[in-house]
Structures are given as C-alpha cells and as structure tokens.
Short mmCIF file of C-alpha atoms in Angstrom, two decimals:
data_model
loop_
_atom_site.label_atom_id
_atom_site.label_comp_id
_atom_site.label_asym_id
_atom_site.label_seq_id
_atom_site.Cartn_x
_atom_site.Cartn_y
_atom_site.Cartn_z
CA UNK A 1 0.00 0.00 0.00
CA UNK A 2 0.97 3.41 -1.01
CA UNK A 3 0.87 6.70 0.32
CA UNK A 4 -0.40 9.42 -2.08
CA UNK A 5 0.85 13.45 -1.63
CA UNK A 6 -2.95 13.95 -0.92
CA UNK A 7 -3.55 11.46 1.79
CA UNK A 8 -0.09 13.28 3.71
CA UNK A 9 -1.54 16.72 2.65
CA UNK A 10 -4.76 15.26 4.42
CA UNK A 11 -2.93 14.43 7.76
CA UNK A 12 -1.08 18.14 7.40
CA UNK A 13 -4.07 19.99 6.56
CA UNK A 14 -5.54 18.64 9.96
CA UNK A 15 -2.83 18.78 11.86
CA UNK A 16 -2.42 22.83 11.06
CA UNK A 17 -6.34 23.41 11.31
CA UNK A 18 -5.52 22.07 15.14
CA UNK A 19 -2.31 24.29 15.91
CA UNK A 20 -4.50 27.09 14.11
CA UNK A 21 -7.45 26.41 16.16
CA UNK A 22 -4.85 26.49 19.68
CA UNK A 23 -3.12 29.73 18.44
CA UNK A 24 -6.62 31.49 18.00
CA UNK A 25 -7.55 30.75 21.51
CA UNK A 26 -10.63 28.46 20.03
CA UNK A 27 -12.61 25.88 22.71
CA UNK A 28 -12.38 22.80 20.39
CA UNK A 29 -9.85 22.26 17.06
CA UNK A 30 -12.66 19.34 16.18
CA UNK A 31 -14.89 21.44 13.37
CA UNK A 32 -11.62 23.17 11.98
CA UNK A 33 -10.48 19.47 11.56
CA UNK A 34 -13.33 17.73 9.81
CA UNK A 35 -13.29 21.53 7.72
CA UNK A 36 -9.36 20.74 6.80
CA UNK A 37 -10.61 17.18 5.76
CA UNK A 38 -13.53 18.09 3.54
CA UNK A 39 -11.36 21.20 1.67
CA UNK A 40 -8.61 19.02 0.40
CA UNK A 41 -8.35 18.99 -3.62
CA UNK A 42 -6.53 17.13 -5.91
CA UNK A 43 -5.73 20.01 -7.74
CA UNK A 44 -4.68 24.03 -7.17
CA UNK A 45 -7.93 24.29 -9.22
CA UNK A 46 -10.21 22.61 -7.70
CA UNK A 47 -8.81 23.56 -4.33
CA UNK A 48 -9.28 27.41 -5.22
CA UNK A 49 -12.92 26.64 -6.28
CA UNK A 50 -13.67 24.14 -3.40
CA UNK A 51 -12.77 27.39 -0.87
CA UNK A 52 -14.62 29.61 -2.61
CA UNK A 53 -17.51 27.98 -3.11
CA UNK A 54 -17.07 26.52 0.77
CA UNK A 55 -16.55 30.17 1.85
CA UNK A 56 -20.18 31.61 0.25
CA UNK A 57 -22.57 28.29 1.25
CA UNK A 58 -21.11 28.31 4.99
CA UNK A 59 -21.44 32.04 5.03
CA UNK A 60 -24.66 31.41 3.78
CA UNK A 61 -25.56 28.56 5.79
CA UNK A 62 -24.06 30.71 9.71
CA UNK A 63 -26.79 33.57 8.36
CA UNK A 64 -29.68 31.12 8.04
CA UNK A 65 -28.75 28.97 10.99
CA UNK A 66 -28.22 32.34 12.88
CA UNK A 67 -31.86 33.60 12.06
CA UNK A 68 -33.49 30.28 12.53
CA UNK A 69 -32.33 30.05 16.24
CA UNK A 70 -33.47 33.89 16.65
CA UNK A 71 -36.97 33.17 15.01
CA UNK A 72 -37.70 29.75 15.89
CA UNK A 73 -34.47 28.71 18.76
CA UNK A 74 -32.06 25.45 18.49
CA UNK A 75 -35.17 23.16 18.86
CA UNK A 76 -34.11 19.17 17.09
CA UNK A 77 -37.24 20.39 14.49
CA UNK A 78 -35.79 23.66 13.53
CA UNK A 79 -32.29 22.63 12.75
CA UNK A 80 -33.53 19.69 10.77
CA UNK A 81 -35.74 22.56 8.79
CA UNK A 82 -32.57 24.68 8.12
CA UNK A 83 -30.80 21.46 7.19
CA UNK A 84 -32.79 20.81 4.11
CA UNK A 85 -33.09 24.62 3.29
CA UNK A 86 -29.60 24.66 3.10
CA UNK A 87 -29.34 21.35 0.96
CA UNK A 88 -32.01 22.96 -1.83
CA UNK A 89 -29.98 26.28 -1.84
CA UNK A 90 -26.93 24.52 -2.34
CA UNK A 91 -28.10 22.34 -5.56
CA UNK A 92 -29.82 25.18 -6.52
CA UNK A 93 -26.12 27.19 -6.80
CA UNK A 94 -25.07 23.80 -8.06
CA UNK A 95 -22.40 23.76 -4.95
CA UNK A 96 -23.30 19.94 -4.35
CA UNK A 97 -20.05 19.53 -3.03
CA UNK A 98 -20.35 21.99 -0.14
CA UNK A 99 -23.77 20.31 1.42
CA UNK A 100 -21.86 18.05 4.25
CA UNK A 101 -19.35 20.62 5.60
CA UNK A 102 -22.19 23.98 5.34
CA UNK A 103 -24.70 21.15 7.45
CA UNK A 104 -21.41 21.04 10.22
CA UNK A 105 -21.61 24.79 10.21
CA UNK A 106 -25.26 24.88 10.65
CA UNK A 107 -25.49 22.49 13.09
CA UNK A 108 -22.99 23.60 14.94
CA UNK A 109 -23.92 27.13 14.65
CA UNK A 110 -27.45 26.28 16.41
CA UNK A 111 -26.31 24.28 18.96
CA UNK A 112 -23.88 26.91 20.17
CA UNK A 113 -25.91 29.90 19.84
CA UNK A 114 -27.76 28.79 23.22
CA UNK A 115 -24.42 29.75 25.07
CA UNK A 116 -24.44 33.30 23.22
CA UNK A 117 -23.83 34.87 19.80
CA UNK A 118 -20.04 34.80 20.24
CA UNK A 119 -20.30 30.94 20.90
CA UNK A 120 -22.11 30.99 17.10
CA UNK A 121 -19.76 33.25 15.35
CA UNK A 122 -16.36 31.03 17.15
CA UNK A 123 -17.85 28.02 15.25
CA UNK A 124 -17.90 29.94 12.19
CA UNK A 125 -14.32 31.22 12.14
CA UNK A 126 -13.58 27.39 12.84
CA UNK A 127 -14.88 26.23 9.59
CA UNK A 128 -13.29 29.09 7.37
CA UNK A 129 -9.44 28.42 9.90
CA UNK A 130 -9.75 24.58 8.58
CA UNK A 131 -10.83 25.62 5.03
CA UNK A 132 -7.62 28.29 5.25
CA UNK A 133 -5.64 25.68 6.59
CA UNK A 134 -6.48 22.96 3.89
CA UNK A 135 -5.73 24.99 1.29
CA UNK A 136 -2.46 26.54 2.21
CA UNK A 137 -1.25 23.08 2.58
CA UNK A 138 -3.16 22.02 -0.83
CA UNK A 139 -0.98 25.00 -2.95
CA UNK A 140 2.75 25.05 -0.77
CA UNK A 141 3.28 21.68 -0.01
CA UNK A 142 3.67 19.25 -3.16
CA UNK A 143 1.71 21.58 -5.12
CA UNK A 144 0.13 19.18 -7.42
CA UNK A 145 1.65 18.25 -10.93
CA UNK A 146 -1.39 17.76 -13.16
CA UNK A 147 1.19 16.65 -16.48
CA UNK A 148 3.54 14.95 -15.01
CA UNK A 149 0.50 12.45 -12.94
CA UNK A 150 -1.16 12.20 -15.93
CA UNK A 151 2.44 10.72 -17.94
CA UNK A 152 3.21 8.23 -15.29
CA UNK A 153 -0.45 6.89 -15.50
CA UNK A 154 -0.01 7.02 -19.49
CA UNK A 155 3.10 4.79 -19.45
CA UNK A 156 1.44 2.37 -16.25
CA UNK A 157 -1.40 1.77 -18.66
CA UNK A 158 0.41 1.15 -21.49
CA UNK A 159 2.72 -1.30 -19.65
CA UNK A 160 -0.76 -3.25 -19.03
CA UNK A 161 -2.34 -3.02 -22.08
CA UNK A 162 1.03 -3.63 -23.87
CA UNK A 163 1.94 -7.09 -21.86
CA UNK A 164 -1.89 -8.20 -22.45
CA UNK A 165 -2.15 -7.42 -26.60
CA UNK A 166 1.45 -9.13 -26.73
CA UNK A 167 0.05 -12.64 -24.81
CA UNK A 168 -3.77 -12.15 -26.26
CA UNK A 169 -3.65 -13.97 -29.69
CA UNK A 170 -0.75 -16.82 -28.32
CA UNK A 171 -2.74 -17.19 -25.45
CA UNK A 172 0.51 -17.68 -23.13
CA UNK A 173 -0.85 -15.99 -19.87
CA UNK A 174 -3.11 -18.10 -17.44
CA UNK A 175 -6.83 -16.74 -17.58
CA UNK A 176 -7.54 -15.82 -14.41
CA UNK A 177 -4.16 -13.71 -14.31
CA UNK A 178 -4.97 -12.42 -18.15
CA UNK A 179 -8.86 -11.51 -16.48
CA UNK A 180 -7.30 -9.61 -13.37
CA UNK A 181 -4.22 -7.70 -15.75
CA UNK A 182 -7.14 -6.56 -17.93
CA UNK A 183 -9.64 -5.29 -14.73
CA UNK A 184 -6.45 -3.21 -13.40
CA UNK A 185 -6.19 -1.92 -17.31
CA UNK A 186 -9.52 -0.59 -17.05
CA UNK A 187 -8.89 0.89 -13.84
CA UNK A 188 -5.96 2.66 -15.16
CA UNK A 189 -7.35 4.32 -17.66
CA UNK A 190 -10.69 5.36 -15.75
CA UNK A 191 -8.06 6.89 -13.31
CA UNK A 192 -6.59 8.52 -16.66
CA UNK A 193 -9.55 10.14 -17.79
CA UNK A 194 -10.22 11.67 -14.07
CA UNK A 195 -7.12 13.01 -14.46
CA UNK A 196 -7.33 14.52 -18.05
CA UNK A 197 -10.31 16.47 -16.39
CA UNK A 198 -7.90 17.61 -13.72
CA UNK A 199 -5.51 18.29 -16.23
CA UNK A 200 -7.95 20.44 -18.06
CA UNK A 201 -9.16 22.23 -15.28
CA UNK A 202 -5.39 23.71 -14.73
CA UNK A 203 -5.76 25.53 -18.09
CA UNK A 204 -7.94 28.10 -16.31
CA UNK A 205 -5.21 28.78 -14.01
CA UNK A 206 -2.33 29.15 -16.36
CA UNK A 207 -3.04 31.90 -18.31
CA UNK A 208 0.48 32.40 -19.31
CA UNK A 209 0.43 29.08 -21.00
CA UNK A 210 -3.28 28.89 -22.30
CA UNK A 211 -2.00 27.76 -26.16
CA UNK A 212 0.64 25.35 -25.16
CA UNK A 213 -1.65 23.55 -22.44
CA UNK A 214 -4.32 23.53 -24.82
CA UNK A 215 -2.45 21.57 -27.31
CA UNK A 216 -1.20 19.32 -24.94
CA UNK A 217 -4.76 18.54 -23.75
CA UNK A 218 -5.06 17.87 -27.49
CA UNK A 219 -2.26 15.17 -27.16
CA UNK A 220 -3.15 13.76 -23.90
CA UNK A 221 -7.06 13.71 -25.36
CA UNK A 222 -5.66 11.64 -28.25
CA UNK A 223 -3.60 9.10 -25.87
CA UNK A 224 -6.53 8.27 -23.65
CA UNK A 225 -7.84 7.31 -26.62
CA UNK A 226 -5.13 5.30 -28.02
CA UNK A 227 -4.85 3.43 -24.63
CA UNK A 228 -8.76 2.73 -25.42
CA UNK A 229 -8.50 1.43 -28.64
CA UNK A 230 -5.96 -0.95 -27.98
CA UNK A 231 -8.50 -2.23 -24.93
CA UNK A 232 -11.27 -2.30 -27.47
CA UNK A 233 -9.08 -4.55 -29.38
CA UNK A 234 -8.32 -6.96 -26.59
CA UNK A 235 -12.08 -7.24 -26.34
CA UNK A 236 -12.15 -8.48 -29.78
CA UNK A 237 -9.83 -10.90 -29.43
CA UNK A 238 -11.49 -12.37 -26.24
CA UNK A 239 -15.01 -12.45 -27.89
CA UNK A 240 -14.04 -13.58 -31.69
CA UNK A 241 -10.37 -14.46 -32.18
CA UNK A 242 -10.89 -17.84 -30.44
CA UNK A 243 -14.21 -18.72 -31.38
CA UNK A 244 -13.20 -18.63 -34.90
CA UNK A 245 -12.79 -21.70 -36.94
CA UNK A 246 -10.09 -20.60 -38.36
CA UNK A 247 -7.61 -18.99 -35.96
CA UNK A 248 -4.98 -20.90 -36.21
CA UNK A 249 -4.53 -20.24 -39.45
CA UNK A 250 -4.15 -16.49 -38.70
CA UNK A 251 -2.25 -16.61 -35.32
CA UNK A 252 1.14 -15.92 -36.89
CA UNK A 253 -0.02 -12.61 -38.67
CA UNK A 254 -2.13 -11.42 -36.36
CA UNK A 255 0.41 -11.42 -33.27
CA UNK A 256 3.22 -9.93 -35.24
CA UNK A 257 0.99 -7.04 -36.45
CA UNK A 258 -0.13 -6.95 -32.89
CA UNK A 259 3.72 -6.81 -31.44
CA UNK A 260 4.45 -3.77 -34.35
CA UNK A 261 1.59 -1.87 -33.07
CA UNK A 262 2.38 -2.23 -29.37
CA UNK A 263 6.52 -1.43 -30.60
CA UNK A 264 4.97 1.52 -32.04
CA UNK A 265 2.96 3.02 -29.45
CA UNK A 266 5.77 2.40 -26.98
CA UNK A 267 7.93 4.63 -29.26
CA UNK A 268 5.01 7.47 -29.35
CA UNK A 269 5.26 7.40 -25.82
CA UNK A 270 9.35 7.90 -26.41
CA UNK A 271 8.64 10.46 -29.18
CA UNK A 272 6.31 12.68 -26.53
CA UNK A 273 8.89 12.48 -23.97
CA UNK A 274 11.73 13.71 -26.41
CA UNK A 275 13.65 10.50 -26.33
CA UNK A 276 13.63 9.37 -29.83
CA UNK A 277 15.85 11.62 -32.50
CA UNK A 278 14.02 13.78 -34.70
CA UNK A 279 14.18 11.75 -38.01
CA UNK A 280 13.90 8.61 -36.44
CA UNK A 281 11.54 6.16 -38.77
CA UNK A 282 9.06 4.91 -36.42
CA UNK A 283 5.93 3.95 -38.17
CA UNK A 284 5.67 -0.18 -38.81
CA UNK A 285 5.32 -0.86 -42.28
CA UNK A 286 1.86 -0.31 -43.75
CA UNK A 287 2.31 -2.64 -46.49
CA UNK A 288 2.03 -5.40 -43.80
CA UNK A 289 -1.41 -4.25 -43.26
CA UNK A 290 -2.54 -3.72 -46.79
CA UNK A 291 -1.47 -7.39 -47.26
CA UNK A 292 -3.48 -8.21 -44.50
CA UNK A 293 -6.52 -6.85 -45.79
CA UNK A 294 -6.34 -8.58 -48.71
CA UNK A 295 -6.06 -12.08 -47.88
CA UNK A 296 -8.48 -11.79 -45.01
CA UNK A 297 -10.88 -10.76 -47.49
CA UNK A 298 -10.25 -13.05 -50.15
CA UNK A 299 -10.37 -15.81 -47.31
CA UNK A 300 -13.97 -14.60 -46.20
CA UNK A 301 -15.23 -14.77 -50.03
CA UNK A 302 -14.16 -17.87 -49.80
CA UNK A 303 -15.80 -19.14 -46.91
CA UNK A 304 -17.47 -15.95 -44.86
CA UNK A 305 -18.68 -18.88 -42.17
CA UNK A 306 -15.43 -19.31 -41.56
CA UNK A 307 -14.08 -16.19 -41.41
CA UNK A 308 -16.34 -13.88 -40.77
CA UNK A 309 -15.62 -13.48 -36.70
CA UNK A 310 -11.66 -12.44 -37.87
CA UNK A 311 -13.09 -9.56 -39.53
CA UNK A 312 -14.07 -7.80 -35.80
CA UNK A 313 -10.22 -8.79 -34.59
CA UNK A 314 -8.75 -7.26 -38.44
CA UNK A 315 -11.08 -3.82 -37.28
CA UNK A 316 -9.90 -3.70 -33.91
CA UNK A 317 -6.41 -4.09 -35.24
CA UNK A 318 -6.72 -1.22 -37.88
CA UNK A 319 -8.65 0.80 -36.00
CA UNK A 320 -5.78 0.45 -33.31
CA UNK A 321 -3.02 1.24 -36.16
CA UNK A 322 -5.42 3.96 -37.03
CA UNK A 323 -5.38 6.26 -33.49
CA UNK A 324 -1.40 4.97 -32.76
CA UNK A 325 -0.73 7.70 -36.92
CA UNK A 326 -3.28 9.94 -35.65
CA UNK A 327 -1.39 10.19 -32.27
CA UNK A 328 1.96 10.69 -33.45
CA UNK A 329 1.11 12.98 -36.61
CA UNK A 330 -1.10 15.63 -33.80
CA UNK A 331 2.14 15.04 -31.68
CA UNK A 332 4.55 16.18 -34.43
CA UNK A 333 2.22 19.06 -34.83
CA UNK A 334 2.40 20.01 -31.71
CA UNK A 335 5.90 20.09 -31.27
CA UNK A 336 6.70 21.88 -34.01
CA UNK A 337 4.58 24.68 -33.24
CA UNK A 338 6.17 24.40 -29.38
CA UNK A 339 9.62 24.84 -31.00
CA UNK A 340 8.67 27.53 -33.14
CA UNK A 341 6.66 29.49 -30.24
CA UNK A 342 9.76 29.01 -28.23
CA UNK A 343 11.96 30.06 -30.92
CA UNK A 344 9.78 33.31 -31.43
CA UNK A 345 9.88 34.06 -27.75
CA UNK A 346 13.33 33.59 -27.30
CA UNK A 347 12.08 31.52 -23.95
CA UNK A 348 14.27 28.92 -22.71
CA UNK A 349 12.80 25.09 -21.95
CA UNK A 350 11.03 24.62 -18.98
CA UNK A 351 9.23 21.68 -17.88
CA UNK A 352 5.37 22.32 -17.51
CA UNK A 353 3.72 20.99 -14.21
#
C-alpha cells in the first residue's frame, strides 16, 4: 500500500487546522479538523474553487442557521428545517459539493448559539481556519503536478495493455491472471480520464500558457484514446479471435501485427517524452497491413462462415493502427509549433507541471 501526496496533505491539513485552532484561543480544534478534511483537492484548481464555493454556502448557511435560532431557537425540528433549506440552496447554486461541511456549520452554529452569539460566530471562524488551513497546505506543499501524474499513468497503462495485446492472440498468460491484468487496465485508464479532467481544469489557471496547455490537452485527449483502442481490441480478441474456426490459421499474422503496433505506441510514448531523434523512422510498415486486408478478405469470399468473426479482430487491429498515426502525426504538430513558439519568444525550456 501506497501513500499518495494527498492522503499526507490530508494528515497536514488537519494537523495545522488544530495548531491554528490552539493559536486562535478556540474551545475545540474538532470542526476546523473535519473543515481541513472536507477542503482538500486534488488540484490548485479545484482547491481554489472548493474554498470559494465553501466560503459563500457556509457564510450562507451561519446567516440562516443564525436567524433560525433567533426566530424559531435550536429546537431538534428547527435545525432539521434549516438542514434541508440549506441542501435545496446549495443544488440550486449547483455547490453539491459543499452540502456536508455547510450542514457542520449549521449544526454547529445552532447548537452553540444557546451559550451566546459569540459561541455561534467562534464556530464559524472554525470552519473558514480549517478551510484556510487545507488549502495553504493544498498550494505550498507538493503543489500538485497535473502533467507529469497524468504521464506516469499514461506509461502504467500502457505497460498493461502492452503485456496483455502481446500474450492475447498466443494465449501464453493463465486466464484468471490475463482476467485480473485486464480489470487493473480498465482501472488505469478510468483513473486517466479523471485526471485529463484535472488536467484540463489547470488551463484556467495558467493563463500564461493557455495555447501550449491547450495543445497538450489535445495530445493527452488523443492518448486516452489510443490506450482505449488498444483495450477495445483486446475485447475483440477475447469475444471472436478464439471462437473462430479458423484462428490458427491467422495466429502468426495477427500477433506480429499486434507486437508492431504495441513497438509503435511504446515509441510514441518515447517520441512525446523527447527521447527518440528527430528523423527517427518509427511507423511499422503499412504494407504489412494492406497485405493483410487482402487475404483476409479473399479468405472470407471464400468461406465468410469461416471467417467472418476475424473480420471484428482485423477492425480492432486497424482501428488500433489507425489512433497509434493519428497520435503521433497531432504530436509532431504540436511540437513543431512548441519549438517555433519558443523560438519566437526567445524563452528557454522549462518543464510544464
């Protein structure tokens, strides 16, 4: 088991809401805690909108827990009231995310205001200390690194998806093991996609860089993609390779084009990280394919009963081949017109976070 920078920013978020709570003389560090805890983002982002939105529904929700008790007191039926008049307003600002720690505020807000309105207003300067405190931690220690998560889960799933295409047609790997590599590939890239959305939230924070982190959203859009493909053809060769009359007969073919697609996307991967030299040849061979195409057809005029199911396998294949060009040609692209931009700007290389 690992330990992720949030789950230690979690523990430090906490642990500063408490000495926070201690310096400003407050009865209880407890609500600035579960605050810290709820504020915590996995990005600068989403922490910045998380407080902001946290600082206008608790403000919102101390006012209306604050009138409540003066109108109606703390009774069990009153809070509960306030409770869900705070839940509508909050999916009415669409601030969903808010609901659990603007209840703590109310809540606590009511059942403090019996000791005095200074009681009420200490539990709301709790809840905005362990909001501060979460996201000081959240932007100064191990500010988050959108890019550089998103390439290390890029090359993880390709590691998976490129050990399960290689063993898929020669059936080498035991099927339970084969079953549980391809559930953690689908995993992986789910993870992937929740981070492209991270990713692509940054770009509203970097205005500096708005054109360059746009095109790299292109690239990493494309690569998620990619990584799909090549699951969507492991799918086909689970549900039609085998079943096919005729398999055997196309084993040989089908793994080496396989094993050139997965060499190939391995050396994208190179290509994006600037490993590979500029003129380096790294395309497989498209005559292969065309040759492909041509006796799998003939075969299924042949005999389509026979046949037939290598078609969906041949699609996944090309289709594969298809998004691995399309990748590397919007890649090219894109570093050209980096080079050029730098070239213009007379900026030096930095890496981007």
């Amino acid at each position: 088991m690992t330990i992720g920078a949030r789950v230690l920013k979690t523990g430090m978020a906490v642990a500063l809401a408490i000495y926070m709570s201690g310096a400003f003389g407050f009865a209880s560090p407890l609500i600035a805690a579960v605050a810290a805890i709820f504020t915590i983002q996995p990005s600068i982002y989403r922490s910045w909108q998380r407080v902001a939105d946290q600082v206008q529904t608790n403000l919102l929700g101390a006012v209306l827990a604050l009138a409540a008790v003066r109108l109606f007191g703390h009774t069990p039926i009153a809070v509960g009231l306030v409770c869900v008049l705070v839940i509508l307003i909050c999916i009415r600002l669409k601030m969903e995310s808010t609901i659990s720690l603007t209840l703590v505020t109310v809540v606590a807000i009511m059942e403090a205001n019996g000791q005095g309105w200074d009681a009420a207003v200490e539990r709301l300067l709790m809840v905005l200390t362990g909001i501060g405190a979460s996201f000081a931690v959240n932007v100064l220690v191990f500010p988050p690194r959108p890019r550089r998560q998103f390439t290390g889960q890029v090359h993880q799933a390709y590691t998976q998806l490129s050990l399960l295409l290689r063993t898929a047609i020669s059936n080498e790997m035991k099927e339970h093991i084969f079953h549980e590599e391809k559930d953690k590939l689908h995993g992986t890239l789910r993870k992937l996609e929740e981070r492209y959305l991270v990713f692509e939230e940054e770009r509203k924070v970097l205005a500096r860089t708005k054109t360059s982190h746009a095109r790299q959203l292109l690239v990493s859009k494309q690569m998620i993609k990619t990584l799909q493909k090549g699951a969507d053809l492991l799918d086909a060769v689970e549900e039609h390779y085998f079943a096919s009359p005729s398999a055997g007969e196309w084993s040989l073919r089908f793994d080496r084009q396989i094993e050139a697609l997965t060499k190939y996307h391995e050396h994208i991967l190179l290509k994006a990280e600037g490993k590979i030299k500029p003129n380096a040849a790294i395309e497989p061979e498209e005559e292969r394919e065309s040759r492909l195409v041509k006796d799998l057809t003939a075969s299924i005029l042949e005999d389509p009963d026979e046949h037939k199911r290598l078609v969906f396998v041949a699609s996944g294949i090309f289709e594969y081949a298809y998004h691995l060009r399309r990748l590397e040609k919007l890649l090219d692209q894109v570093q050209q017109r980096e080079e050029l931009a730098k070239r213009d700007s007379g900026e030096p290389e930095t890496e981007e976070a």
